CSV table of C-alpha atoms in Angstrom, one decimal:
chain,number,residue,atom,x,y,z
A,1,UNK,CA,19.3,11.9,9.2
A,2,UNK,CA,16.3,12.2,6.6
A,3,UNK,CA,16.8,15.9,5.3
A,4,UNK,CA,12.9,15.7,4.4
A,5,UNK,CA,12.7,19.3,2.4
A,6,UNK,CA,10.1,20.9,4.7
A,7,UNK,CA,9.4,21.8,8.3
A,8,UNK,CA,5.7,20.5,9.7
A,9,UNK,CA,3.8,22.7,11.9
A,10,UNK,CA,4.1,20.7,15.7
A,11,UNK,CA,1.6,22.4,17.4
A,12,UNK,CA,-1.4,20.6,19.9
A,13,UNK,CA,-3.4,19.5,16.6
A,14,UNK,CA,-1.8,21.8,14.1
A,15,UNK,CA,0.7,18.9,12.5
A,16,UNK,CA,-1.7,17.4,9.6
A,17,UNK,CA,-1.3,13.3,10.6
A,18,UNK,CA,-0.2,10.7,8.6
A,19,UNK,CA,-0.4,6.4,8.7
A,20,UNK,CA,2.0,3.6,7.4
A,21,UNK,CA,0.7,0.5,6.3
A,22,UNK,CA,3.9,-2.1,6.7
A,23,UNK,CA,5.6,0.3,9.6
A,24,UNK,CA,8.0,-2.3,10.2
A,25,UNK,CA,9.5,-3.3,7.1
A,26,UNK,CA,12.6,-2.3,5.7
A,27,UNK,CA,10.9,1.3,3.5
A,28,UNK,CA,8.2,1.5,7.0
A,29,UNK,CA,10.9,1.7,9.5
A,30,UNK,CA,13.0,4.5,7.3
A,31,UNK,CA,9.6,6.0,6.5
A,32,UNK,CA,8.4,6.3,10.0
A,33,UNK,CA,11.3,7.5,11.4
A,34,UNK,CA,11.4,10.5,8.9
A,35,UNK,CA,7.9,11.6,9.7
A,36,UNK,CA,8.6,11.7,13.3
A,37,UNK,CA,11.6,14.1,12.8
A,38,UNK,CA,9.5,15.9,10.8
A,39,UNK,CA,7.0,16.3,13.1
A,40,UNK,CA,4.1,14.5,11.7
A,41,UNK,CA,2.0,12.5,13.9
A,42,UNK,CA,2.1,9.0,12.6
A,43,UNK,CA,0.0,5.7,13.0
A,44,UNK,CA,1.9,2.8,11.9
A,45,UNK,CA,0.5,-0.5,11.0
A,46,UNK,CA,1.7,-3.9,10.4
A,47,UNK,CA,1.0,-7.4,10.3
A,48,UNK,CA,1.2,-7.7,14.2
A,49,UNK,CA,-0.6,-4.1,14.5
A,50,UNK,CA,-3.6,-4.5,12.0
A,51,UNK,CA,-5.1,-1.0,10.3
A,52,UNK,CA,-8.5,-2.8,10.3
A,53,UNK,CA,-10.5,-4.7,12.7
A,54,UNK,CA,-13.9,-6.0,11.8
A,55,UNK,CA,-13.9,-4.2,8.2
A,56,UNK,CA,-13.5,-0.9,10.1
A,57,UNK,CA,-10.5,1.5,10.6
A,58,UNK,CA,-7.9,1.8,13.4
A,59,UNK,CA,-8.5,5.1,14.6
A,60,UNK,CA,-5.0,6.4,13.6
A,61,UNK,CA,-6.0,5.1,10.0
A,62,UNK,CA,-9.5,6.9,10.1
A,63,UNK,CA,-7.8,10.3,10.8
A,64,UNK,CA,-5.0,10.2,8.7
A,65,UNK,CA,-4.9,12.7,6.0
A,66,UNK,CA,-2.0,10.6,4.2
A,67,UNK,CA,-1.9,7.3,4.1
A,68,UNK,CA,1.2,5.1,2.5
A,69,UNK,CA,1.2,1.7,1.7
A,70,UNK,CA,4.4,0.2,2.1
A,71,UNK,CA,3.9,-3.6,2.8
A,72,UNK,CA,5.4,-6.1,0.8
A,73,UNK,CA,5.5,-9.8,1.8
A,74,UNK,CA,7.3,-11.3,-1.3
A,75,UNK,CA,10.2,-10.6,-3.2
A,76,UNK,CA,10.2,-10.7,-7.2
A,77,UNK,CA,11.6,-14.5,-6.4
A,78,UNK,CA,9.7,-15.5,-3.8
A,79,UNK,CA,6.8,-13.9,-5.8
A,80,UNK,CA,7.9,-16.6,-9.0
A,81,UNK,CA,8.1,-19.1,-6.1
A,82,UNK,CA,5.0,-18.9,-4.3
A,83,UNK,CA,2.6,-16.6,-6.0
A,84,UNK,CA,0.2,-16.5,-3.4
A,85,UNK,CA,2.6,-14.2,-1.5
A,86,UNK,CA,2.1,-11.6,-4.1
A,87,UNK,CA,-2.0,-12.2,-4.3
A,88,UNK,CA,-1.6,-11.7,-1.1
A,89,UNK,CA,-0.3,-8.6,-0.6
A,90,UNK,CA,-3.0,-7.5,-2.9
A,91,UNK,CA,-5.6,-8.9,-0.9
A,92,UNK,CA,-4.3,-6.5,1.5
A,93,UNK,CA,-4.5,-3.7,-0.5
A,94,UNK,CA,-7.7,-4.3,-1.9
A,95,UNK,CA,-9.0,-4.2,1.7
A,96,UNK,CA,-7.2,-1.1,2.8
A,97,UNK,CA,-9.0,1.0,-0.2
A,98,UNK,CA,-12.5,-0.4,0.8
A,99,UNK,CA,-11.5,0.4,4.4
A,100,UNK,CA,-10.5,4.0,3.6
A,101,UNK,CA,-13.4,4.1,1.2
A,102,UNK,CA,-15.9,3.1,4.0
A,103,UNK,CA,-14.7,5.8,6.3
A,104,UNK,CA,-15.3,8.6,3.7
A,105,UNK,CA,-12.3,11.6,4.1
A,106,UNK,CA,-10.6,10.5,0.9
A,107,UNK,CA,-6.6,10.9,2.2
A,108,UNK,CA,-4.2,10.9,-0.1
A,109,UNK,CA,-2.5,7.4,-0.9
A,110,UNK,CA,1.1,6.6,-1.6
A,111,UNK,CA,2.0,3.5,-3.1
A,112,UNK,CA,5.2,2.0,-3.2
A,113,UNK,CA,5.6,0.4,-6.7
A,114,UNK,CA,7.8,-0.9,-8.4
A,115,UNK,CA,9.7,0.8,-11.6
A,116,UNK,CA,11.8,-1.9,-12.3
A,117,UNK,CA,9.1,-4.9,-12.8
A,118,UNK,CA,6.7,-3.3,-14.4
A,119,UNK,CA,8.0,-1.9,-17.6
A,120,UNK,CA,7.9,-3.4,-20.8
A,121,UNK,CA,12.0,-4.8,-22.1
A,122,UNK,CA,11.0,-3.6,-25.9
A,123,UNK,CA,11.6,0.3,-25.1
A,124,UNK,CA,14.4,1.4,-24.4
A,125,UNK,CA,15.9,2.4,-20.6
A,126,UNK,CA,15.5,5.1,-19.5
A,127,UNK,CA,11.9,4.5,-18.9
A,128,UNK,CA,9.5,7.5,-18.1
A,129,UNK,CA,6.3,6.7,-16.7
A,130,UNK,CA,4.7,7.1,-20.1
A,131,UNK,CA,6.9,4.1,-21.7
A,132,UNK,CA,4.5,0.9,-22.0
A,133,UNK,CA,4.0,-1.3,-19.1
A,134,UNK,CA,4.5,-4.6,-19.3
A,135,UNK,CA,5.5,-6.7,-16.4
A,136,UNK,CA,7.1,-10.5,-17.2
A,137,UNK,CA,6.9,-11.3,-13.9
A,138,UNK,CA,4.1,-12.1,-11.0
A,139,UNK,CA,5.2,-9.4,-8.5
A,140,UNK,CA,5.5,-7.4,-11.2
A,141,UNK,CA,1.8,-7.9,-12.7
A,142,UNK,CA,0.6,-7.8,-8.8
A,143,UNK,CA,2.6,-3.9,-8.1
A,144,UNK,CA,0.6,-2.8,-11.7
A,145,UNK,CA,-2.6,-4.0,-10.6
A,146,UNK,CA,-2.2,-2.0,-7.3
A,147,UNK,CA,-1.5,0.9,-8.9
A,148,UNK,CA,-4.5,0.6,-11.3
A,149,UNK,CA,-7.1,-0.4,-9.0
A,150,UNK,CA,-5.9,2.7,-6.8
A,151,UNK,CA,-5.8,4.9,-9.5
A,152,UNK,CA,-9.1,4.1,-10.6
A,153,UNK,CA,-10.9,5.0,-6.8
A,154,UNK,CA,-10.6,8.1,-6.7
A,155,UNK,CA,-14.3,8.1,-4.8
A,156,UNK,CA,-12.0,6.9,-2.1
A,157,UNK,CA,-8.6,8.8,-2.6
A,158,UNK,CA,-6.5,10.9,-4.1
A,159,UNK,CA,-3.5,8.6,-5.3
A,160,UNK,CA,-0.4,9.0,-5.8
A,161,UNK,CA,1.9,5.7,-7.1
A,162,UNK,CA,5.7,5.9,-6.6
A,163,UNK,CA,7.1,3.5,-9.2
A,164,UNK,CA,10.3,2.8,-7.2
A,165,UNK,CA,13.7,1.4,-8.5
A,166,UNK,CA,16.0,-0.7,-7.0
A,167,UNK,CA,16.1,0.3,-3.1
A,168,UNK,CA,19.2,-0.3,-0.7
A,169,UNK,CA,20.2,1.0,2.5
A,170,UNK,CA,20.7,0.3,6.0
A,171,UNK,CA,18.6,-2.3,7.7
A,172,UNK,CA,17.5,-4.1,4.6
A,173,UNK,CA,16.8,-7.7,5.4
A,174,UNK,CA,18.9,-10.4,3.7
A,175,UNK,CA,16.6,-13.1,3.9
A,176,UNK,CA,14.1,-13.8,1.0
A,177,UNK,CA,16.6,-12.6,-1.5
A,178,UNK,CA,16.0,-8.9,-1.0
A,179,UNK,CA,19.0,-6.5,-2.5
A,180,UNK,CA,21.9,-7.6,-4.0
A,181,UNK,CA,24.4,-4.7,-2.3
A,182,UNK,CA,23.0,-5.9,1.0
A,183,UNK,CA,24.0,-9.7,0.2
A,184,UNK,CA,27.2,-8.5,-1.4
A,185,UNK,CA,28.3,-6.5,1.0
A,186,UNK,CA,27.0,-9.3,3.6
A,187,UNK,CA,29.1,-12.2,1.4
A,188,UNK,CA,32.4,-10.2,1.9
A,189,UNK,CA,31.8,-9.7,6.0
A,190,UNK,CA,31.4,-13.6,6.0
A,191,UNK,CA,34.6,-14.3,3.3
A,192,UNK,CA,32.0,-15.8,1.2
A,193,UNK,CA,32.0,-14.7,-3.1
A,194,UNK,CA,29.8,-12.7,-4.7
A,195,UNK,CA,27.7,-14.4,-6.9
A,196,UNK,CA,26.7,-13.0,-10.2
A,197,UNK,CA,24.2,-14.2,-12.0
A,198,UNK,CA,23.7,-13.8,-15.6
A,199,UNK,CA,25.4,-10.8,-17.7
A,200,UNK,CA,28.0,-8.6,-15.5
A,201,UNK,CA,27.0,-6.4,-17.9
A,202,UNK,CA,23.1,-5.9,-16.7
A,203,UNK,CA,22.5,-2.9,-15.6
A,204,UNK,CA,20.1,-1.5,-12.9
A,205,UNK,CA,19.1,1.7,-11.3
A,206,UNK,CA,20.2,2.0,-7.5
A,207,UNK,CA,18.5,4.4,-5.1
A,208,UNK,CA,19.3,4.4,-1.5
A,209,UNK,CA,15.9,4.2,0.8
A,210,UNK,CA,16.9,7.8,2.4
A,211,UNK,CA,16.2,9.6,-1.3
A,212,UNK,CA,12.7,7.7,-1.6
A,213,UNK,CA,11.7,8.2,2.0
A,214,UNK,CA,12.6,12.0,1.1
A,215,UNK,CA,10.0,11.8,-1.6
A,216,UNK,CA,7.6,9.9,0.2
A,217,UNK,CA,7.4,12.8,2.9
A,218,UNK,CA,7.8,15.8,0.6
A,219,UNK,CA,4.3,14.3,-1.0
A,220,UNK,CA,2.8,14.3,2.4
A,221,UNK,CA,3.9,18.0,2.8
A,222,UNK,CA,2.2,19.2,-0.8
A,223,UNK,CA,-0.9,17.1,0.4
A,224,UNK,CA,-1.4,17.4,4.1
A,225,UNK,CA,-3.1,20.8,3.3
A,226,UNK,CA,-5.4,20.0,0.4
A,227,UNK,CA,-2.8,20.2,-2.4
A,228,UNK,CA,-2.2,17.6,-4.9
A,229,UNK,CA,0.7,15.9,-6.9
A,230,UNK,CA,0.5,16.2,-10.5
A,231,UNK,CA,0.6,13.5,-12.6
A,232,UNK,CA,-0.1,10.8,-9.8
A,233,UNK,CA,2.6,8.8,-11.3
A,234,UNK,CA,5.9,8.9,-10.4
A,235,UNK,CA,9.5,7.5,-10.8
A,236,UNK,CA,11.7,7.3,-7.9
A,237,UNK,CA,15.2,6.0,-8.6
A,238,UNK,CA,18.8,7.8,-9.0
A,239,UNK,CA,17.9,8.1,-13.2
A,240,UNK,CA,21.6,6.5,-13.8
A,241,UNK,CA,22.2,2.7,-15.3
A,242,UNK,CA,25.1,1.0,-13.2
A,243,UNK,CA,26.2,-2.5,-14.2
A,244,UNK,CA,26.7,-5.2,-12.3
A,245,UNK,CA,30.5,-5.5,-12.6
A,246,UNK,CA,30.5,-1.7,-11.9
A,247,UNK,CA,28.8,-2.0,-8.5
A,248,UNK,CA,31.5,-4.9,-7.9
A,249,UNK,CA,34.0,-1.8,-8.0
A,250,UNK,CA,32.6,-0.3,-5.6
A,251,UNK,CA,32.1,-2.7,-3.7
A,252,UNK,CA,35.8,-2.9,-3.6
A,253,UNK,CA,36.8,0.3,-2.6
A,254,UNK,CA,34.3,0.4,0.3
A,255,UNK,CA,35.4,-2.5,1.5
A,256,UNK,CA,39.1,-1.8,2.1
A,257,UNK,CA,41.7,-4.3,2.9
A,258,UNK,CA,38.8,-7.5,2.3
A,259,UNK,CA,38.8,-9.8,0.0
A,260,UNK,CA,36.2,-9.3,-2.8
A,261,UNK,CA,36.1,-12.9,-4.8
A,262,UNK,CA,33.0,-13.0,-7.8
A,263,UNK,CA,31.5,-16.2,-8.4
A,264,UNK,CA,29.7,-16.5,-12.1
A,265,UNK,CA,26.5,-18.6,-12.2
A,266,UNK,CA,23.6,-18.8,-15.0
A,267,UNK,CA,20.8,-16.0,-15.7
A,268,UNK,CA,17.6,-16.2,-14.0
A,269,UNK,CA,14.2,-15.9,-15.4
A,270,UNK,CA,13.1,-12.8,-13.0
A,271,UNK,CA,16.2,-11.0,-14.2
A,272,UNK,CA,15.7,-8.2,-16.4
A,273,UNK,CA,19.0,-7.1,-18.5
A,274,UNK,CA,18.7,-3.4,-18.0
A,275,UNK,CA,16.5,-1.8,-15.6
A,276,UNK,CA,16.3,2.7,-15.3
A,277,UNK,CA,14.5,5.1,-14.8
A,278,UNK,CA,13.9,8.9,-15.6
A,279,UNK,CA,13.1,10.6,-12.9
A,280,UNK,CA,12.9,14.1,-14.1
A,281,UNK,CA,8.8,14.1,-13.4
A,282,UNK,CA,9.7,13.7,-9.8
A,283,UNK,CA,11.7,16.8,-9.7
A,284,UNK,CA,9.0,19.0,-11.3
A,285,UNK,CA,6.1,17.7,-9.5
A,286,UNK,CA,8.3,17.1,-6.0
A,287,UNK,CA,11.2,19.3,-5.9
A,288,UNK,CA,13.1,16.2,-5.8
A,289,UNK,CA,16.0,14.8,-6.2
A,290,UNK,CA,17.9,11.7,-5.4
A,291,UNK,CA,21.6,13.1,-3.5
A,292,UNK,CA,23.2,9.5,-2.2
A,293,UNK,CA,25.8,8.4,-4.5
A,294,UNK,CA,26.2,4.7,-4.2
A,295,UNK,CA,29.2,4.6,-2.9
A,296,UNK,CA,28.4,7.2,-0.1
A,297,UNK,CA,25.2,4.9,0.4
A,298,UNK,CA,27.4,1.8,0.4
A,299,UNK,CA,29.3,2.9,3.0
A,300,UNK,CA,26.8,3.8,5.4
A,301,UNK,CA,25.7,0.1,4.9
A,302,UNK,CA,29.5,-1.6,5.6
A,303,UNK,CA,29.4,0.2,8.6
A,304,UNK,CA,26.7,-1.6,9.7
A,305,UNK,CA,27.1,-5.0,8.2
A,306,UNK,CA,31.0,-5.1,8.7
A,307,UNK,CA,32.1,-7.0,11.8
């Protein structure tokens, strides 16, 4: 369970409401499931459950008083792939602000980001959220121009961007090339290797989708009654490096009495060499912290992907 860091008022019209854009993907699902427990009232949207009809707002969008945008349709791959998924998914976004900016009560936004794409590789990890941006890749150069077009309507709300690392957890989806722990973990279920591409040695910043879920709701509790989240820029990751051949270690020792075979194949283009994040922002302006060690969070994955 989501230990979310606050307790909501639950009252007939007392709990301040809240809607999710992307409800039912992998951050949504975790997201909405921790509001409820935390008894916010929630409106979740997706692409079968559309927050706009017509140009106008569901009603459950029109009353929120936080409003997080989780949606993603492409991967950083499937981004390089097909680029249009990425534009897409900025369409989208594009519309949600004018939707929200049409209806005139200003929530507060959240935005998933990304803090691994968008950083520039000639600073030096740990990256704050003052280290130059410079994304290499198209998801990358979509999540940045999200974040600047939201930042820059504050007519419309009061933003907040979550520049998030790399996420894992239960219930992440294996197709489209999403999470390497998730297809790791998956490879060894099947007796199939993992595959390693590029440097073992590459290094990136793991943080399970409980921690940012945590954050996500602790900025609707500073919010919900008129308070805001200073600066609007925030990293959400564990703040610690582990390498590729590291992770393969624990990979080992979670899966017990498997076989764990690693299969060497060339670099990719989308692949950064080291990718982390300071996160010491988040804890002043949040009270946050991430707890899940990854090998606690792998775990609760094997139980779920192991046969």
């Amino acid at each position: 369970m989501v230990d979310t860091g606050f307790t909501s008022n639950t009252g007939s019209g007392g709990a301040t409401p809240a809607a999710v854009i992307g409800a039912t993907g992998f951050i949504g699902t975790w997201l909405m499931a921790a509001l409820a427990r935390a008894g916010v009232p929630t409106s979740g949207y997706s692409r079968a459950e559309p927050f706009a009809r017509d140009g106008r707002a569901a009603a459950g969008l029109a009353g929120a008083r936080t409003v997080f945008f989780v949606a993603q349709t492409a991967t950083i791959a499937q981004a390089e792939r097909e680029p249009w998924r990425a534009r897409a998914d900025l369409e989208t976004f594009r519309l949600l602000l004018d939707v929200v900016r049409r209806d005139g009560d200003r929530p507060t936004m959240v935005l998933a980001g990304s803090g691994g794409a968008v950083y520039g590789t000639a600073a030096e990890p740990p990256h704050a959220e003052t280290s130059p941006v410079h994304p290499a890749t198209v998801y990358g150069r979509v999540k940045l121009e999200m974040e600047r077009e939201m930042l820059s309507a504050t007519d419309a709300v009061e933003p907040v961007a979550l520049r998030i690392a790399t996420v894992y957890g239960p219930g992440q989806r294996r197709a489209g090339g999403q999470g390497v722990i998730n297809h790791w973990l998956t490879a060894v279920a099947r007796g199939e290797p993992l595959r390693i591409y590029g440097d073992p040695g590459a290094t990136r910043d793991f943080v399970h989708v409980e921690d940012v879920v945590r954050a996500m709701v602790r900025v609707h509790a500073m919010t919900a009654d008129g308070g805001r989240v200073r600066p609007p820029v925030l990293n959400i990751g564990s703040g610690r490096p582990v390498s590729l051949a590291e992770v393969v270690e624990v990979v080992r020792k979670v899966v017990t009495g498997r076989s764990v075979t690693v299969t060497r194949l060339p670099g990719r283009e989308v692949d950064r060499r080291h990718s982390w994040l300071d996160v010491r922002n988040a804890a002043d302006a949040l009270g946050w912290r991430p707890r899940i060690t990854l090998e606690e969070g792998m775990r609760t994955m094997w139980r779920q992907i192991a046969p």
